[in-house]
Short mmCIF file of C-alpha atoms in Angstrom, two decimals:
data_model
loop_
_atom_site.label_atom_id
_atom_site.label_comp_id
_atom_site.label_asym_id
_atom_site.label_seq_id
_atom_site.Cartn_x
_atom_site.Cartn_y
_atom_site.Cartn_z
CA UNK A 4 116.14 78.92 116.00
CA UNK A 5 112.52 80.03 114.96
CA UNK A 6 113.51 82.98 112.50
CA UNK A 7 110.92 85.69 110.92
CA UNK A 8 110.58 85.45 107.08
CA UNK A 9 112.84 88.66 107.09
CA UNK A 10 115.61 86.96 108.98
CA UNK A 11 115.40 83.94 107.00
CA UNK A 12 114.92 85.48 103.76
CA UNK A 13 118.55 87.20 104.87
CA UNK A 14 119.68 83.97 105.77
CA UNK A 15 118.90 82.27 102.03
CA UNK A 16 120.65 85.46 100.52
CA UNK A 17 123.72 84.22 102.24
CA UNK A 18 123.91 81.00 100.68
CA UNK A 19 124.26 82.24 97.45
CA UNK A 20 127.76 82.75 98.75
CA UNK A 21 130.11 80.25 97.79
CA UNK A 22 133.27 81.03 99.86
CA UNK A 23 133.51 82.52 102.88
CA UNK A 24 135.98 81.72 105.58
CA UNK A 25 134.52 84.31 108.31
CA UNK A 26 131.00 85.52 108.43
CA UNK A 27 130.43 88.76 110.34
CA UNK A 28 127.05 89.56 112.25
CA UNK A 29 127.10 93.43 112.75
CA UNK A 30 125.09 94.78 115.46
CA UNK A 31 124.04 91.34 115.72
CA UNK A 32 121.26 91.94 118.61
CA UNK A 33 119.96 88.21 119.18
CA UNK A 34 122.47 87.00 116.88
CA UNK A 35 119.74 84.95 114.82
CA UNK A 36 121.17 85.54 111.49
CA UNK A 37 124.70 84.95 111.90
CA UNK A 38 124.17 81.44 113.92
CA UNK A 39 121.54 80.59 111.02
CA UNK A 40 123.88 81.50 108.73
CA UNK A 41 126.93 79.28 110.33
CA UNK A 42 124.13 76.59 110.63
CA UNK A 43 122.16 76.24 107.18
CA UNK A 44 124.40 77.31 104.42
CA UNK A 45 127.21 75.27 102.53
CA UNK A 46 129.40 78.36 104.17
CA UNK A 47 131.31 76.18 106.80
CA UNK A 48 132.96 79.44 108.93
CA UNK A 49 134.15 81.10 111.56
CA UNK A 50 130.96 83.37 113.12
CA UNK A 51 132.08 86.95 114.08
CA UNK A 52 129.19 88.01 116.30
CA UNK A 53 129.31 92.08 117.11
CA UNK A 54 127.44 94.18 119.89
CA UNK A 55 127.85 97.47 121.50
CA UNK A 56 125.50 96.15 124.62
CA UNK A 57 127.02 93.95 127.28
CA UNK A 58 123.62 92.59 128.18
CA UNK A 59 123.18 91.41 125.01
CA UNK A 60 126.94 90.08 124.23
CA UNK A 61 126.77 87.97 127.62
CA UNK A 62 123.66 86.32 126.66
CA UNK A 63 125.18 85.47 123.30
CA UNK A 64 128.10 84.15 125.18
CA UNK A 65 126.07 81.64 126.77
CA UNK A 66 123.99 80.67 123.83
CA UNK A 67 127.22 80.04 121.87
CA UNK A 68 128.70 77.88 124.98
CA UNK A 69 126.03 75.67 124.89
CA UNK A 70 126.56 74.87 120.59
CA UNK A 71 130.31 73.89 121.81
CA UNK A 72 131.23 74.53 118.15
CA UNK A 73 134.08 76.68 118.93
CA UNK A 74 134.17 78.42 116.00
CA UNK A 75 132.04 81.44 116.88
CA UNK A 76 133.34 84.49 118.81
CA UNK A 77 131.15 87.28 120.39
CA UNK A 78 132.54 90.87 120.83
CA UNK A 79 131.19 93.39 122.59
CA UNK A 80 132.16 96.30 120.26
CA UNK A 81 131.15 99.04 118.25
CA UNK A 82 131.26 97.55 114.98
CA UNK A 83 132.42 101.27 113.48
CA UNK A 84 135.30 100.52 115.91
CA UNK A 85 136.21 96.77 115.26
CA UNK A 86 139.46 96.43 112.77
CA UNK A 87 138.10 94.38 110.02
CA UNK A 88 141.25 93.43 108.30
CA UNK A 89 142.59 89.90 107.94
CA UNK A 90 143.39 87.69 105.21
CA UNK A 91 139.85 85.80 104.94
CA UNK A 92 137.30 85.90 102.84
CA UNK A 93 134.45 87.01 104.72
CA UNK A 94 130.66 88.08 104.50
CA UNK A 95 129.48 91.11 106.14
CA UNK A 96 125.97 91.41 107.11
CA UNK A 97 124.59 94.38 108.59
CA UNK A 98 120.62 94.25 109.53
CA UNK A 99 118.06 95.89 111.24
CA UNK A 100 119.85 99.16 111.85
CA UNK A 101 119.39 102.79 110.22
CA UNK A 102 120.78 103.66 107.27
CA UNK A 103 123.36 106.09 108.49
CA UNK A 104 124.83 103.94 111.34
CA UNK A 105 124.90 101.42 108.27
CA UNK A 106 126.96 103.93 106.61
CA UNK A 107 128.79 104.27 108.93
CA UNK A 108 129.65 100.47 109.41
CA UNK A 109 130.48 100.47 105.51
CA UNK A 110 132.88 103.06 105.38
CA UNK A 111 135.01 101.16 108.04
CA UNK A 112 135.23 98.03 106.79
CA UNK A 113 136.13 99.54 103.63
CA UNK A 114 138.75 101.74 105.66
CA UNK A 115 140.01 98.51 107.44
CA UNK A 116 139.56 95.30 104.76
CA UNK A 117 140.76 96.50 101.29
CA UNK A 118 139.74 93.00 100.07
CA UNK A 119 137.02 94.25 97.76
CA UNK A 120 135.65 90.61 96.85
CA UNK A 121 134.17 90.41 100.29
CA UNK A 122 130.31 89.93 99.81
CA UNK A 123 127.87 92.59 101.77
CA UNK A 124 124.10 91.97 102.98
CA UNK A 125 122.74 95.22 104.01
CA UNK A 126 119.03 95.17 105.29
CA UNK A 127 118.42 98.93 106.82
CA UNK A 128 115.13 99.85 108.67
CA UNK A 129 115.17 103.27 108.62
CA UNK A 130 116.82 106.50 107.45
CA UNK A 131 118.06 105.16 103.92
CA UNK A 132 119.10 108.69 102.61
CA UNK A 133 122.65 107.57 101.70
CA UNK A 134 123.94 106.37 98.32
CA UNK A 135 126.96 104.71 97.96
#
């Protein structure tokens, strides 16, 4: 994958993680960063892959059957609806959305995954009015 220097600068933030069991690419479009991610960190994981759009999700199906890797999974999903709780240690990244659907993401992983060692790369493109 040919990524911009934005996704790949996103991509070398993630390797400063050094455990992660589950990465998850929210609102994952193209799904660039989260297969980078899986691909050219230490962080050997399991690749949660979320989108709302079916057009999108069933392309990323078929990129991800061709890698054969099997452990990447694509959902077609709000990911302010998707139950974030298991027992993993994960990383979140959410990128190249607004600020309040970001937000909005946030708040329900928080509400769903009360593991609060769980790593978090936010990369908004607009509306960044909210604090947390």
């Amino acid at each position: 994958i040919k990524n911009s220097k934005r996704i790949q600068s996103l991509v070398e933030l993630s390797s400063a993680v050094e455990r992660c069991e589950l990465v998850w690419d929210l609102c994952c479009d193209h799904g660039h960063i989260g297969i980078s991610v899986q691909d050219e960190t230490h962080c050997n994981s399991r690749l949660n892959l979320v989108d709302q759009i079916p057009s999108i999700t069933d392309k990323l199906t078929q990129v991800i059957k061709k890698r054969s890797n099997g452990n990447t999974q694509v959902l077609c999903n709000s990911a302010t609806a998707v139950d974030y709780k298991n027992e993993h240690a994960n990383l979140f990244i959410i990128a190249g959305v607004g600020g309040e659907l970001s937000v909005k993401i946030l708040s329900r992983i928080l509400e769903t995954n009360l593991n609060t060692s769980n790593p978090f790369i936010v990369s908004t493109h607009n509306n960044i009015k909210y604090y947390l």
